[in-house]
Coordinates of C-alpha atoms in Angstrom, one line a residue:
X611 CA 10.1 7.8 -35.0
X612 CA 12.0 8.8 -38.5
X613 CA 8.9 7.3 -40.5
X614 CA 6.3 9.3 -38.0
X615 CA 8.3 12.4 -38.2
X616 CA 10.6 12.2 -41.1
X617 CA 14.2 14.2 -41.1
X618 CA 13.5 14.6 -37.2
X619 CA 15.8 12.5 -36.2
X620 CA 19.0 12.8 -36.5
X621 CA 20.2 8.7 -38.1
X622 CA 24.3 10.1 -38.6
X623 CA 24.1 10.0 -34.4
X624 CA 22.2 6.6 -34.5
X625 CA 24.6 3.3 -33.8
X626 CA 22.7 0.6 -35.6
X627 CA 25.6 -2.1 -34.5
X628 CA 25.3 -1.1 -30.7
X629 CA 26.4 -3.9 -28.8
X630 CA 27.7 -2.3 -25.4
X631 CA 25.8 -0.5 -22.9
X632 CA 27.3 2.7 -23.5
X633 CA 26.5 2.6 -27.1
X634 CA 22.7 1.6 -26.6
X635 CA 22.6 4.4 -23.7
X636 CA 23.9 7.1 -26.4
X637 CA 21.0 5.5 -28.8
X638 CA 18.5 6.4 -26.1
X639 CA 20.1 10.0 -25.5
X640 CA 19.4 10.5 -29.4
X641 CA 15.8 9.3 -28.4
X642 CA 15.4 11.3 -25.9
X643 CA 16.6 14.4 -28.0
X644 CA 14.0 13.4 -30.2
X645 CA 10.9 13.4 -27.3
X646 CA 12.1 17.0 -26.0
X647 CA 11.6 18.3 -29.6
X648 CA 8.2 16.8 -29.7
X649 CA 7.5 18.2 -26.9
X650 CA 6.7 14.5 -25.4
X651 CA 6.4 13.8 -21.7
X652 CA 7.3 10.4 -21.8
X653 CA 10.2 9.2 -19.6
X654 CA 12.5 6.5 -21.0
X655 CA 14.0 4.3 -18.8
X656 CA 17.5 3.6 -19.9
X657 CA 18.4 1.1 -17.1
X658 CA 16.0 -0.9 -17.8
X659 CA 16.0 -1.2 -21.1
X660 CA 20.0 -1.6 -21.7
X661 CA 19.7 -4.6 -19.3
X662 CA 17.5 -6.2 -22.6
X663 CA 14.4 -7.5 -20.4
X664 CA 11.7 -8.6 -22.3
X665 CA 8.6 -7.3 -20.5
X666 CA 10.7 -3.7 -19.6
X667 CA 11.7 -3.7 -23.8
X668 CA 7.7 -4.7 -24.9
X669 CA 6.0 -2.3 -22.8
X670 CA 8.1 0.6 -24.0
X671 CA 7.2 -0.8 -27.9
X672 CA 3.9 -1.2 -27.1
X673 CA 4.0 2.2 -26.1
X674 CA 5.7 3.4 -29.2
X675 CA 3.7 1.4 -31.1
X676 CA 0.3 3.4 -29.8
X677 CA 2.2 6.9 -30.3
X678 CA 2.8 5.7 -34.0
X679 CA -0.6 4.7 -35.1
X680 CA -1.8 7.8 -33.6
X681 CA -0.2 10.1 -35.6
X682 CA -0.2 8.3 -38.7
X683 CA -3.1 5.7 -37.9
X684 CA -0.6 2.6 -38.3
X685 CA 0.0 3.5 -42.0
X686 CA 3.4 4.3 -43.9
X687 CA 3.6 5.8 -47.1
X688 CA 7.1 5.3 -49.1
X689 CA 9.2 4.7 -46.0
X690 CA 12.7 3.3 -47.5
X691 CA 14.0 1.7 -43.7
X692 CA 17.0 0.2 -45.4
X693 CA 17.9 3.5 -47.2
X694 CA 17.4 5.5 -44.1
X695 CA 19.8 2.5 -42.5
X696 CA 22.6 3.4 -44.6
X697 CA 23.1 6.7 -42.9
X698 CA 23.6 5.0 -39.2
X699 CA 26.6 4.1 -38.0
X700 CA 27.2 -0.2 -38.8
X701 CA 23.5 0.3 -41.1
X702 CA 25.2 -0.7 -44.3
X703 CA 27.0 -3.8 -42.6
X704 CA 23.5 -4.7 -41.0
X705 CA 22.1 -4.3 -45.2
X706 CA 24.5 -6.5 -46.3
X707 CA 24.2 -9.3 -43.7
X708 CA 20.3 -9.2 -44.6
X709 CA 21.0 -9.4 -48.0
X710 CA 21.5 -13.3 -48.2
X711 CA 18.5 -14.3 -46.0
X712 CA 16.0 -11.8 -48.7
X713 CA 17.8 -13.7 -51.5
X714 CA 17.5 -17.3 -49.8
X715 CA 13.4 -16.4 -49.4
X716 CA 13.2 -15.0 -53.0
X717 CA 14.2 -18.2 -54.2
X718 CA 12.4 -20.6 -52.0
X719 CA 9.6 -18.2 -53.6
X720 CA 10.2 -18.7 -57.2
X721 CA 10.9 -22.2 -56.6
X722 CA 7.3 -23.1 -54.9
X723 CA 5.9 -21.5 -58.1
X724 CA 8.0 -23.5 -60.2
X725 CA 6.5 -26.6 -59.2
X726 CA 3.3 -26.2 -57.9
X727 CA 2.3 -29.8 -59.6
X728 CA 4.6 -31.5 -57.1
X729 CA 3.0 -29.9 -54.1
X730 CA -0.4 -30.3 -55.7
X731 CA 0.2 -34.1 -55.7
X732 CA 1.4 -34.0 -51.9
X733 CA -1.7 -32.6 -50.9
X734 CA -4.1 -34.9 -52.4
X735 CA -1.8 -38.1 -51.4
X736 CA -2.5 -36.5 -48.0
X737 CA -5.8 -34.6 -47.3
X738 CA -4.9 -33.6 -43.6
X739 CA -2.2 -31.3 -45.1
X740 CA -5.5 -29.7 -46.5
X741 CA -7.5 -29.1 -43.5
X742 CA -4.4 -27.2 -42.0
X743 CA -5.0 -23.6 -42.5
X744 CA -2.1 -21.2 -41.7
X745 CA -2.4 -19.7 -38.5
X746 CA -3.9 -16.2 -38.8
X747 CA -2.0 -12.7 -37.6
X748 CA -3.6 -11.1 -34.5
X749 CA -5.6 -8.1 -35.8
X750 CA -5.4 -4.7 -34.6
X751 CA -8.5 -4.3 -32.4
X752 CA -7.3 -7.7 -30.4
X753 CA -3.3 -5.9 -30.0
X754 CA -5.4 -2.9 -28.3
X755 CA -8.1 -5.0 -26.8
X756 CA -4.8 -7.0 -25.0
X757 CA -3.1 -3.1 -24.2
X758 CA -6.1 -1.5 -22.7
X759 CA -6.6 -4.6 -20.4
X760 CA -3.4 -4.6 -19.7
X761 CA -3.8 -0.7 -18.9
X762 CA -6.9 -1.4 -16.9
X763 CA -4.5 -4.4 -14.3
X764 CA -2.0 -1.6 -14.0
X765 CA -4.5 0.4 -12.8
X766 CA -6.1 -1.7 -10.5
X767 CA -2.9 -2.8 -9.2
X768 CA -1.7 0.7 -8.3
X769 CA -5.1 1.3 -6.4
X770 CA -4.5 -1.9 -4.4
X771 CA -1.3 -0.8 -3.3
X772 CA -2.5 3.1 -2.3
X773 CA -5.0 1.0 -0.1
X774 CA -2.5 -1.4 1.3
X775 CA -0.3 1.5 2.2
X776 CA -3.3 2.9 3.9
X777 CA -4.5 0.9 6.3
X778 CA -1.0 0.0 7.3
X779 CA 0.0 2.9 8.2
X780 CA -3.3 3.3 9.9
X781 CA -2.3 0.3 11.7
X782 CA 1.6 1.7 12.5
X783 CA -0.4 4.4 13.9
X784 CA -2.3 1.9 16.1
X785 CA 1.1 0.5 17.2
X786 CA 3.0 3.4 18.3
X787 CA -0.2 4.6 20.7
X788 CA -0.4 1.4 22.4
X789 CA 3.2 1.9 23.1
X790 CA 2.5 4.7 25.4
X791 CA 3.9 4.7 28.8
X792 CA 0.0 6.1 30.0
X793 CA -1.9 3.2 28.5
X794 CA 0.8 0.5 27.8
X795 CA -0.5 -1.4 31.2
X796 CA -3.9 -1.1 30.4
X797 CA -6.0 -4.8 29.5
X798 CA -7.3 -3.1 26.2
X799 CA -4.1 -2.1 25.0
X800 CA -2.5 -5.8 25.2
X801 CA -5.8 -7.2 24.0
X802 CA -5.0 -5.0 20.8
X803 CA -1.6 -5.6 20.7
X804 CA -2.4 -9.5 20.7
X805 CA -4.7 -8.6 17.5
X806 CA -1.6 -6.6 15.6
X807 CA 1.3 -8.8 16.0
X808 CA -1.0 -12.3 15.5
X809 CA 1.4 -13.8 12.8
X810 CA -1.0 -16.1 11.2
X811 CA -4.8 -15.4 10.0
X812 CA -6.5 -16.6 12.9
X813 CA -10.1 -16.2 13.3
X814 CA -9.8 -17.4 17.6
X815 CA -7.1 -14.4 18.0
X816 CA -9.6 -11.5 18.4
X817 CA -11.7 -14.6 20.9
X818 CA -8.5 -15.1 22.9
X819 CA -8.1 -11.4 22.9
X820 CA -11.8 -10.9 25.1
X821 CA -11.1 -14.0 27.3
X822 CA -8.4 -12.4 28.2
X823 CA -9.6 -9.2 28.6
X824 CA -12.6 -11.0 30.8
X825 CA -10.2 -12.6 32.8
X826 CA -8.0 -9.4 34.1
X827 CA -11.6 -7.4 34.7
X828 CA -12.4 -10.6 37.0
X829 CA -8.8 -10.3 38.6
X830 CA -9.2 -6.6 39.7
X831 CA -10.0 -6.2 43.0
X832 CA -12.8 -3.8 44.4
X833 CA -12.2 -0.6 44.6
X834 CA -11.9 0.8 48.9
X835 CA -13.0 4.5 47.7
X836 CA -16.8 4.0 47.7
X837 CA -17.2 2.4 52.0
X838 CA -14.6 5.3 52.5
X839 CA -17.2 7.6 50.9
X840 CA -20.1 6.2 52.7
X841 CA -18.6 6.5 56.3
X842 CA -17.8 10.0 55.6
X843 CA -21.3 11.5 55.9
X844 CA -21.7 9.3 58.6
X845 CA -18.7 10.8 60.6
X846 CA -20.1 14.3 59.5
X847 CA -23.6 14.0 61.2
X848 CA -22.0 12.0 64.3
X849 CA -20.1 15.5 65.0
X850 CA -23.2 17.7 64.1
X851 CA -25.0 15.8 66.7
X852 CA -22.3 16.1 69.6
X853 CA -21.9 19.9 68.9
X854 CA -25.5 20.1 69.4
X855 CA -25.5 18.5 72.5
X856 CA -22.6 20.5 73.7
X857 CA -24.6 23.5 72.6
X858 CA -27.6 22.7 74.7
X859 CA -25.6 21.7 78.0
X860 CA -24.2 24.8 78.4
X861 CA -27.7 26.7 77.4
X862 CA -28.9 24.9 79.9
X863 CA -26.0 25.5 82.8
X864 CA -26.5 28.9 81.7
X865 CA -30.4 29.5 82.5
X866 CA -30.0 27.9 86.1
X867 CA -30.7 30.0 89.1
X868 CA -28.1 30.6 91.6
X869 CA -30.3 28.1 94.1
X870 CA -30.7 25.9 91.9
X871 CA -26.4 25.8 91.5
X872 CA -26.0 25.5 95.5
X873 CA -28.6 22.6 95.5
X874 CA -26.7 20.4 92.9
X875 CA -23.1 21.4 95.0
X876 CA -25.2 20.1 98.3
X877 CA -26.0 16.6 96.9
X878 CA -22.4 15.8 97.3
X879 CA -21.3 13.8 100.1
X880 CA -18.5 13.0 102.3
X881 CA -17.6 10.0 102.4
X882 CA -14.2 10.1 104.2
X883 CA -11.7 9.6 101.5
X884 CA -10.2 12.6 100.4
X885 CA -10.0 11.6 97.4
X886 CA -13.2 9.9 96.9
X887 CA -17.2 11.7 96.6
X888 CA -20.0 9.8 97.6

């Protein structure tokens, strides 16, 4: 961040010796200073990083690494890093202890251009040494070939998850209706319930579910409402046709003549009983 935006940030604050987490967490504040300036959104996740993980640590560089190259397009023009070290706190100790290991490669430099006949002579007394090309730095366009797909199974993770916590909560809702005290008794409700709480993925669960739904429909005995129903209308017209019967008697009794009365009380004999008509 001090070679993308230089003076910015403020190195007298910065502990380049930080070994506790309390120094590395005031490191990150100084950071974080930094990203408010800027005006950048991007939230840094000091308990994480303090706790020196390696993928939480890379995927914050990478990250720094893409806000770098755009702003500058990966380039840096007369940047002095050890210069600018000097003004952190422990950045001249961390100069000098780097001092011996850029001596110790300067002379293993001049001394391979001393004597370039003795390694000529060890290549050609062996020719595989030859054939061994030094293994090439990962360009730029495969770094943000590897970040985008990276980008793109981050993606596709966090829409796998959206639609995991979909249906089961769609299922949860399932759950909690069949627990009903209305419908918990019905066959369809424990033929779903078999389906939800099946603990392995068993293709004969949702078979065992119908045989056993067959097998309570076959248990259920028939219903008394419909012979009740039937005999009703029956009992209905038996009454209609003994009140019209009634109805007619007694238009009949009615119309009689008063002879005709005395004649049907004549018929009636004495048969010497008093209790008994002949």
């Amino acid at each position: 961040m001090d070679a993308v935006h230089p003076g910015l940030v403020p190195m007298h604050k910065v502990n380049f010796d930080a070994k506790s987490e309390y120094e590395m967490i005031q490191n990150y504040k100084v950071l974080q200073d930094v990203f408010n300036k800027l005006k950048i959104t991007k939230h840094i996740e000091v308990n994480k990083l303090v706790k020196a993980r390696p993928l939480d640590n890379l995927e914050f560089m990478q990250w720094m690494k893409r806000y770098c190259d755009s702003v500058n397009g990966g380039v840096l023009n007369s940047y002095n890093a050890l210069e600018r070290r000097e003004n952190c706190k422990g950045g001249k100790e961390a100069n000098k202890r780097a001092a011996p290991a850029q001596v110790s490669s300067k002379s293993s430099t001049v001394a391979s251009k001393v004597h370039p006949s003795h390694n000529t002579r060890r290549n050609e007394g062996n020719p595989a040494n030859g054939s061994q090309k030094p293994p090439k730095p990962a360009s730029a366009a495969a770094g943000q070939a590897y970040d985008e797909k990276i980008t793109e199974l981050k993606l596709f993770v966090d829409s796998l998850e959206k639609e995991r916590d979909f249906y089961f909560a769609k299922l949860r809702d399932i759950e909690i209706l069949c627990q009903s005290p209305e419908i918990e008794q019905l066959p369809i409700v424990g033929a779903i319930q078999k389906i939800l709480y099946a603990t392995e993925d068993d293709p004969s669960v949702v078979a065992e579910a119908q045989a056993m739904l067959a097998q309570q429909n076959q248990q259920l005995p028939l219903s008394p409402i419909p012979e009740k129903l039937e005999e009703q209308p029956k009992q209905d017209t038996q009454k209609r046709k003994n009140i019209s019967t009634l109805e007619v008697d007694m238009a009949a009794h009615t119309t009689l003549s008063p002879r005709q009365r005395l004649s049907d009380v004549s018929d009636v004999h004495y048969c010497g009983s008093p209790l008994t008509n002949c």
